[in-house]
Tab-separated table of C-alpha atoms in Angstrom:
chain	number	residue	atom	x	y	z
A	1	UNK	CA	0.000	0.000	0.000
A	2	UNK	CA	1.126	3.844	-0.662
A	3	UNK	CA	1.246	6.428	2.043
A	4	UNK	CA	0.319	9.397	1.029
A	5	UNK	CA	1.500	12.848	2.489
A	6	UNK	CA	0.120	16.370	1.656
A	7	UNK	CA	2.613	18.555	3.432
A	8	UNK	CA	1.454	22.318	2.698
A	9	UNK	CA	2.729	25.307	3.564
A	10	UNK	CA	1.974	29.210	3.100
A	11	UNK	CA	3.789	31.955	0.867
A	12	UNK	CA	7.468	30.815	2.193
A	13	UNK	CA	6.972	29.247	5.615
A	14	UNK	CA	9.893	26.613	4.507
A	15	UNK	CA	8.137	23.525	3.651
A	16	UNK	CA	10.593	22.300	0.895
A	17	UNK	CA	13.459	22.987	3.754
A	18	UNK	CA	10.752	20.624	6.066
A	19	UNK	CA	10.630	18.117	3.168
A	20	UNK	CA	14.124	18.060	2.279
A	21	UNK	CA	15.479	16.880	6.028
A	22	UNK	CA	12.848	14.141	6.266
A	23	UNK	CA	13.723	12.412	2.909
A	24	UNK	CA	17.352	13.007	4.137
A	25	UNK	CA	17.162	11.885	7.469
A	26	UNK	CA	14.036	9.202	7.833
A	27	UNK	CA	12.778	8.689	4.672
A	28	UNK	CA	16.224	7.729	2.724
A	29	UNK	CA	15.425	3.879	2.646
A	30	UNK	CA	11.932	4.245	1.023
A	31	UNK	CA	10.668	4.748	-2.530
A	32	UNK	CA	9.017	8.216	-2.269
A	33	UNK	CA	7.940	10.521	-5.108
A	34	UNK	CA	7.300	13.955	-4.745
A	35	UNK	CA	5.054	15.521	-6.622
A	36	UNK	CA	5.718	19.461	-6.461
A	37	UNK	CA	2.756	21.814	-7.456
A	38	UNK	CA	4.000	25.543	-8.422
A	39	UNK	CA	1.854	28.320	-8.605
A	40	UNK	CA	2.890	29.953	-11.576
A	41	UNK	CA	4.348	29.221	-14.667
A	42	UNK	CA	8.029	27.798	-13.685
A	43	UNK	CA	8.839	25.276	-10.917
A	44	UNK	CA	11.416	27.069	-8.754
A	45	UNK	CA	12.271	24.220	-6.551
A	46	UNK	CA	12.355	21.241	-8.679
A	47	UNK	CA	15.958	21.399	-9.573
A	48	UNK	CA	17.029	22.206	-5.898
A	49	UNK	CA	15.086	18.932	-4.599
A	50	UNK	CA	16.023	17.076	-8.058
A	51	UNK	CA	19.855	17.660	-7.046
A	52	UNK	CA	18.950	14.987	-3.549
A	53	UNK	CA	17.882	12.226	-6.172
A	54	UNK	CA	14.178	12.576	-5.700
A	55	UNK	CA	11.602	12.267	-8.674
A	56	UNK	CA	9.440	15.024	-8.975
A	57	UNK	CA	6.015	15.230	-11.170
A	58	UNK	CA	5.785	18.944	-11.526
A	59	UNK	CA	2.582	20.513	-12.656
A	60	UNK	CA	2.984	24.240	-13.364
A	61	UNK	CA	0.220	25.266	-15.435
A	62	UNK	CA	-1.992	26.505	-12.305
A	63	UNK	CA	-3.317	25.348	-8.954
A	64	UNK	CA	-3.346	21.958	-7.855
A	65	UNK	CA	-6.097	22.944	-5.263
A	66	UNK	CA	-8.387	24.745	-7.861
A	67	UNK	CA	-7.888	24.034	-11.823
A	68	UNK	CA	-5.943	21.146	-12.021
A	69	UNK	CA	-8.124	18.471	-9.555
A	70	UNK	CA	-8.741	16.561	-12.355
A	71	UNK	CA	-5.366	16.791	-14.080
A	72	UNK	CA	-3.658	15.874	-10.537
A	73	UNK	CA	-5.572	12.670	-10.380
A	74	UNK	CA	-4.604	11.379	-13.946
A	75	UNK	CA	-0.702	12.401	-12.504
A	76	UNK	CA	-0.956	10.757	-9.403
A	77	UNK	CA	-2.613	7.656	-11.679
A	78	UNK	CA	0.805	8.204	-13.705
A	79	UNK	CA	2.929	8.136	-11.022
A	80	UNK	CA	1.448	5.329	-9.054
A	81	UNK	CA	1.768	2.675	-12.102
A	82	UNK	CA	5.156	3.890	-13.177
A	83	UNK	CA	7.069	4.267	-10.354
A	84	UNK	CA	4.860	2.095	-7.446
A	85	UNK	CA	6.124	4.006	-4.505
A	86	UNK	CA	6.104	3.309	-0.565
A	87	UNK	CA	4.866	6.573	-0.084
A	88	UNK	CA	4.353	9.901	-2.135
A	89	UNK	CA	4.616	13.081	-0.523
A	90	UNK	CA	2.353	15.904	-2.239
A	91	UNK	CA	3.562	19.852	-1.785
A	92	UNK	CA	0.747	21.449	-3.091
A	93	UNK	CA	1.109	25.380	-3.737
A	94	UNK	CA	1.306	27.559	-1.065
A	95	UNK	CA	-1.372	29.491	-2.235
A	96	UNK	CA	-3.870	26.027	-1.970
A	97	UNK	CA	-6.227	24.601	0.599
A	98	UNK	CA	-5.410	21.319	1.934
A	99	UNK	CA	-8.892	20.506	1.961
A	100	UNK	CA	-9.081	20.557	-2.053
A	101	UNK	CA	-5.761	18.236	-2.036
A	102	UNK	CA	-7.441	15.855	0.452
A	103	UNK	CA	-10.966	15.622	-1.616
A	104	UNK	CA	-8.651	15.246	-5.064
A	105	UNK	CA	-6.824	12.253	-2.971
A	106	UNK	CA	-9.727	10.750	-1.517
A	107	UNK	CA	-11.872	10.819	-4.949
A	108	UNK	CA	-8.827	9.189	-7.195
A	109	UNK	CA	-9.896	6.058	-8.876
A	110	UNK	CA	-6.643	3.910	-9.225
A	111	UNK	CA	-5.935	0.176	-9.432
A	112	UNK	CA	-3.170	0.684	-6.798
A	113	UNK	CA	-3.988	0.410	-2.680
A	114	UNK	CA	-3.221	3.865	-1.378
A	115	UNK	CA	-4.015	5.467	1.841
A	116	UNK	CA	-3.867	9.522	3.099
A	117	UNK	CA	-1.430	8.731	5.338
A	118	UNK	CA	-0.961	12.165	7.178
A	119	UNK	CA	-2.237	15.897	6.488
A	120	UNK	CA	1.163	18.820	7.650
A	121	UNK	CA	0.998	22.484	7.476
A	122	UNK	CA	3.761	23.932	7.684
A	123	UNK	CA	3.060	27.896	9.631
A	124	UNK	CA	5.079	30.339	9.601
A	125	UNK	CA	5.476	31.777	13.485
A	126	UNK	CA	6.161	34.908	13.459
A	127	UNK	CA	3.730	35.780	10.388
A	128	UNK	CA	0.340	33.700	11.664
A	129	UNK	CA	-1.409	36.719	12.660
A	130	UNK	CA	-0.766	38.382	9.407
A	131	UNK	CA	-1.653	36.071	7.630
A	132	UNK	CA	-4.412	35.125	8.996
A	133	UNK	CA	-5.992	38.424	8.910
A	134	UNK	CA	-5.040	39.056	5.461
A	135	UNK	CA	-5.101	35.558	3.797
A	136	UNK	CA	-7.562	34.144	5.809
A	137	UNK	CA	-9.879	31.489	3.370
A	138	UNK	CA	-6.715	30.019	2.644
A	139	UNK	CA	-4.172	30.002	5.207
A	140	UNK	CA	-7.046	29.014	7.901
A	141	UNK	CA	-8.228	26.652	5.549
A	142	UNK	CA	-4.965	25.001	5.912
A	143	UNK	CA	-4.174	24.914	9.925
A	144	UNK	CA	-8.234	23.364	9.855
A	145	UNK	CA	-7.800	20.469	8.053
A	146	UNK	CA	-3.960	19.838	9.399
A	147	UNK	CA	-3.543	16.589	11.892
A	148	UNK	CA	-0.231	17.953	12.142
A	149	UNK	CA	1.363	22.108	12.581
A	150	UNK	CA	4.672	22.425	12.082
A	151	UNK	CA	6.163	25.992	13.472
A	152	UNK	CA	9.137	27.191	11.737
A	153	UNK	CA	11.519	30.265	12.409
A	154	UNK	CA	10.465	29.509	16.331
A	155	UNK	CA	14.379	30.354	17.043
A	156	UNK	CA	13.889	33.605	16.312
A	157	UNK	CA	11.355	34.501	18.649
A	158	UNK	CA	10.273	35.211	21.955
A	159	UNK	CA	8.669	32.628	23.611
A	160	UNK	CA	5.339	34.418	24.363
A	161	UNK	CA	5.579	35.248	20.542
A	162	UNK	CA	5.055	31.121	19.896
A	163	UNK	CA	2.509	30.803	22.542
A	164	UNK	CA	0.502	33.691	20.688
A	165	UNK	CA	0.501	31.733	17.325
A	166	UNK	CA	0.143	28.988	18.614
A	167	UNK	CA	-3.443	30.710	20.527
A	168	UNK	CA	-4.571	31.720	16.597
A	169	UNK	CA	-4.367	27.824	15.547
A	170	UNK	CA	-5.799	26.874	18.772
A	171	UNK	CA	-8.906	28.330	17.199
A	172	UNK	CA	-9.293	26.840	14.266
A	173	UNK	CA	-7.685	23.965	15.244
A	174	UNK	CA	-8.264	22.379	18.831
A	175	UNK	CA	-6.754	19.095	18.262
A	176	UNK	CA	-3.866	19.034	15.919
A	177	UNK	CA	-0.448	18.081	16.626
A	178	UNK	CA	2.017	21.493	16.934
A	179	UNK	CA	5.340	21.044	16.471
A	180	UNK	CA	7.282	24.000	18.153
A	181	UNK	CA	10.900	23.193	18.757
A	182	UNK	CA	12.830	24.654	16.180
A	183	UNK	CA	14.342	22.087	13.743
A	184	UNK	CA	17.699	22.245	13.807
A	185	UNK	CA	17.342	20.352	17.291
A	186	UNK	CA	14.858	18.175	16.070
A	187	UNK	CA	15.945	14.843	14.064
A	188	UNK	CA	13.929	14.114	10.619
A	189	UNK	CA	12.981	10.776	12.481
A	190	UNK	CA	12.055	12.760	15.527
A	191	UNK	CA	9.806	14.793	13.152
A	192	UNK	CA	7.967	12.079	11.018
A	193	UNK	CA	7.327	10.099	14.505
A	194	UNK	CA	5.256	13.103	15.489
A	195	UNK	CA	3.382	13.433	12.272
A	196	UNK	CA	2.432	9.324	11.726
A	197	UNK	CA	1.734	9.199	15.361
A	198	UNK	CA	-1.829	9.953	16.212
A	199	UNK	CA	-2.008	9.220	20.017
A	200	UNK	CA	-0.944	12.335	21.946
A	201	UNK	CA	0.782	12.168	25.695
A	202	UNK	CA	-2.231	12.132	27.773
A	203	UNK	CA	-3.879	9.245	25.448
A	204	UNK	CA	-1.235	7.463	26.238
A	205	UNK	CA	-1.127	8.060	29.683
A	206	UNK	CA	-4.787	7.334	30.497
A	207	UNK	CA	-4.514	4.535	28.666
A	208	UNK	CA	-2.016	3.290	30.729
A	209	UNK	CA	-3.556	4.331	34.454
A	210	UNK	CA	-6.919	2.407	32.767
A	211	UNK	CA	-5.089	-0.585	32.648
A	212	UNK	CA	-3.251	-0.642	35.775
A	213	UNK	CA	-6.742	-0.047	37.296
A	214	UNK	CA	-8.430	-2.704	35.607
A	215	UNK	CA	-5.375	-5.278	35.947
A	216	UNK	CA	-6.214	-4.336	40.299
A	217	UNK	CA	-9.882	-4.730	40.115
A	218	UNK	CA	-9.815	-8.257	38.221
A	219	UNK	CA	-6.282	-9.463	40.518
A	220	UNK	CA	-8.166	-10.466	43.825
A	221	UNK	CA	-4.858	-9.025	45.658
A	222	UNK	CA	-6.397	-7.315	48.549
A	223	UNK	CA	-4.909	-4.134	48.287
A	224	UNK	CA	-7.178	-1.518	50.308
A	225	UNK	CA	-7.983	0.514	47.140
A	226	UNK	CA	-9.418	4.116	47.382
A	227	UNK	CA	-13.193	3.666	47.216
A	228	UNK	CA	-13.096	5.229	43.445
A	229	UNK	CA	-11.420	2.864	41.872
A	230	UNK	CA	-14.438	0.243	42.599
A	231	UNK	CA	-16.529	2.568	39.219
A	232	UNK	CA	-15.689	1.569	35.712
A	233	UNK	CA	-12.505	3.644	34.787
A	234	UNK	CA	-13.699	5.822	32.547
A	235	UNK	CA	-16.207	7.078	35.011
A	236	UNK	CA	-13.260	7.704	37.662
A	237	UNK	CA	-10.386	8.962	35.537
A	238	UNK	CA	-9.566	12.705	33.777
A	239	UNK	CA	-6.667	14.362	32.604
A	240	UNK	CA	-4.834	17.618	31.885
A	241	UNK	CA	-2.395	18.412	29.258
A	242	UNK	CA	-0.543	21.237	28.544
A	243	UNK	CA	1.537	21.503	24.590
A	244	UNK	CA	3.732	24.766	23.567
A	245	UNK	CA	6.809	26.504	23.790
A	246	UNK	CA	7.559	27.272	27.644
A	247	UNK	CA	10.264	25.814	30.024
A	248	UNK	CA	11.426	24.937	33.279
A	249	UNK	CA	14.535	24.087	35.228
A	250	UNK	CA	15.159	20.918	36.604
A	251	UNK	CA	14.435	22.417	40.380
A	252	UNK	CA	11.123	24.298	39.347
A	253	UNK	CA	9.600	21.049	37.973
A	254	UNK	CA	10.804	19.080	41.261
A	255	UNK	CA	8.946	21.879	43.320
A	256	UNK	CA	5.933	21.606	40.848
A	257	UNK	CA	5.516	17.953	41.081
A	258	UNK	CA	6.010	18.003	45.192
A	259	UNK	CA	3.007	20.285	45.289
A	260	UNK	CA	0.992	17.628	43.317
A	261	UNK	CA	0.498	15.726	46.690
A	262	UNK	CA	-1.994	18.154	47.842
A	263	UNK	CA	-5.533	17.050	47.348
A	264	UNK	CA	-7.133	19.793	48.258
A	265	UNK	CA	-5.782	21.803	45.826
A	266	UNK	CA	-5.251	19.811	42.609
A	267	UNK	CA	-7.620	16.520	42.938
A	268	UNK	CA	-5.896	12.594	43.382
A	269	UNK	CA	-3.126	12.633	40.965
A	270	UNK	CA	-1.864	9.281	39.845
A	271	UNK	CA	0.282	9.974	37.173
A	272	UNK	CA	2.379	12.955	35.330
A	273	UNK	CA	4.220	12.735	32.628
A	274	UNK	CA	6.365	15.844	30.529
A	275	UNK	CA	8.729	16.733	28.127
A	276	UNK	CA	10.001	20.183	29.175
A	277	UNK	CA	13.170	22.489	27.843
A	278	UNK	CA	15.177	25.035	30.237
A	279	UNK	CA	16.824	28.320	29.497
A	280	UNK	CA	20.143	26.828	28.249
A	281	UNK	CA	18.410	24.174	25.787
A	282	UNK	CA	18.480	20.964	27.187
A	283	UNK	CA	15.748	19.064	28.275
A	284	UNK	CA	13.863	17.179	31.111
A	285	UNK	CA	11.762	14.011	30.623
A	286	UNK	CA	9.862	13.257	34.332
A	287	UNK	CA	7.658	10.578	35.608
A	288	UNK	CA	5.230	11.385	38.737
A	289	UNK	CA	3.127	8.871	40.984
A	290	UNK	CA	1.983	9.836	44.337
A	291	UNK	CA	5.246	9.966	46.489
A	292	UNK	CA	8.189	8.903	43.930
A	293	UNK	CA	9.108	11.347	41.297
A	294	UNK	CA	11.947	10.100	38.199
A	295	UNK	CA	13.662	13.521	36.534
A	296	UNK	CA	16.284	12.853	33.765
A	297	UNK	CA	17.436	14.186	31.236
A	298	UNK	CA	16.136	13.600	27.601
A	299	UNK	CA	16.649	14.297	23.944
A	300	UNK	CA	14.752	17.449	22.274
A	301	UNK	CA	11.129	16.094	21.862
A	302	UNK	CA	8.695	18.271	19.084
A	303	UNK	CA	7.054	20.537	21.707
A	304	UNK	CA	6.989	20.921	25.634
A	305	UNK	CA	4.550	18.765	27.162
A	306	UNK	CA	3.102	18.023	30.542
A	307	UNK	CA	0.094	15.562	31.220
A	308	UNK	CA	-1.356	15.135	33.871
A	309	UNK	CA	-4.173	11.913	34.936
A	310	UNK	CA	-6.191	11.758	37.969
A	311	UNK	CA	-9.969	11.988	39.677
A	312	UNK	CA	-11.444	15.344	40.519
A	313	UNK	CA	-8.381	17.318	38.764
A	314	UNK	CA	-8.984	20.971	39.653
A	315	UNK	CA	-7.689	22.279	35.772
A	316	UNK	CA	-7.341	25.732	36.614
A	317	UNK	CA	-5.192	24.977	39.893
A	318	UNK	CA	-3.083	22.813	37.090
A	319	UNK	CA	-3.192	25.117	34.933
A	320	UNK	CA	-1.979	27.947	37.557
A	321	UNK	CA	1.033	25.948	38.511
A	322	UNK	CA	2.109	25.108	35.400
A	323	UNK	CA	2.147	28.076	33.844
């Protein structure tokens, strides 16, 4: 079967740069085409991406998203049959909406298995509110129907800059993946993990506490359980997450997760979980159940995140301490 991945991009937010280091770095033993949509009348980047051995069906006669739907099916049908690829990777123009690539994808009539394997944006940081306000139809058409944001150009600003943008796509887009560390720290592998992985931090979490509750309530052990954990788990259990740019030293996030203890205050925590950058760039992965804490250090993971699973959670005590 061929993956398929649209990975779009607005007016210059560096989504053949994006490309480029994942067919370097984690896509080098697959078969991928690329098929490269310009807006205009001469592909600019086809003989920069040519130059890394990569086959490229250009189209430059107009929009891939507009006039050429049906033209880009019979040249995906083309490239499909001649070249039978592991996965194709479509750029459309970065004047498109992703939704028209995605009903062009879904609608193709081919002989060949295929699947739309993952949906990127790429967003520029520092220019989301511009653009949003200016090119709205079509740059918010793209961070709606993205299961993955990718931020670029986040080195070069402020970190309540990122949280800002990162506020505008919370708007249009609630649940999408947001990739905020800058790239150079990121690996390509690192970076295609994040967009073929659907399950975020606290799904994985609660699905863990779930099944450590339901391995104690079928074990017969004896254990004098909390009275809760007697309801069906989904009844019992919430969680909190928190996903952006911020950071904290190794000694604030000790102090954060000692304060966790109190009941009164935040609910019965059983488990936290983060990924979390300081000041000078490196990074702290921590564990939390009630009374043991683990803090280590960790590679540079896509975004900082903290996740928190419990009963009774008070969110906006959560929130205040973690911000």
């Amino acid at each position: 079967m061929t993956k398929i991945d649209i990975i779009s991009g607005f007016l210059g937010a560096g989504k053949t740069t994006l490309i480029k280091k994942l067919l370097k770095e984690s896509l080098k033993d697959e078969k991928v085409v690329l098929i490269e949509n310009e807006f205009g009348e001469i592909g600019i980047d086809g003989g920069f991406l040519k130059e890394a051995g990569i086959d490229i069906k250009e189209m430059n006669s107009g929009c891939i998203c507009c006039t050429l739907v049906g033209d880009f099916g019979t040249s995906l049908n083309e490239v499909l049959e001649t070249y039978h690829p592991e996965r194709i990777i479509i750029e459309p123009s970065g004047v498109g909406k992703l939704s028209d690539v995605m009903k062009a994808v879904e609608n193709l009539e081919t002989k060949e298995e295929i699947m739309l394997n993952s949906r990127v944006a790429v967003v520029d940081a520092g220019k989301c509110k511009l653009y949003t306000k200016n090119f709205g139809e079509f740059f918010i058409n793209q961070i709606t129907y993205a299961q993955t944001i990718i931020l670029s150009r986040t080195q070069l600003l402020s970190q309540e800059k990122v949280e800002k943008a990162i506020a505008i796509i919370r708007e249009h887009n609630p649940n999408a993946k947001i990739i905020t560390t800058p790239w150079e720290e990121l690996t390509g592998q690192l970076i295609m993990e994040a967009i073929e992985s659907y399950e975020t931090l606290e799904e994985q979490l609660l699905k863990e506490v779930k099944h450590e509750h339901e391995h104690h309530e079928g074990c017969g052990c004896g254990h004098d359980h909390h009275e809760h954990e007697h309801h069906h788990a989904d009844e019992v259990f919430g969680s909190w997450g928190l996903e952006g740019a911020f950071h904290f030293s190794k000694e604030a996030i000790k102090e954060k997760l000692t304060e966790l203890e109190d009941e009164e205050q935040f609910g019965i925590v059983l488990r936290a979980k983060g990924m979390v950058p300081s000041e000078d760039g490196s990074w702290t992965y921590f564990d939390y159940v009630p009374g043991e804490m683990e803090i280590r250090q960790g590679n540079p993971d896509y975004s900082s995140k903290i996740c928190v699973i419990g009963s009774m959670l008070n969110e906006e005590n959560l929130k205040q301490l973690f911000s």
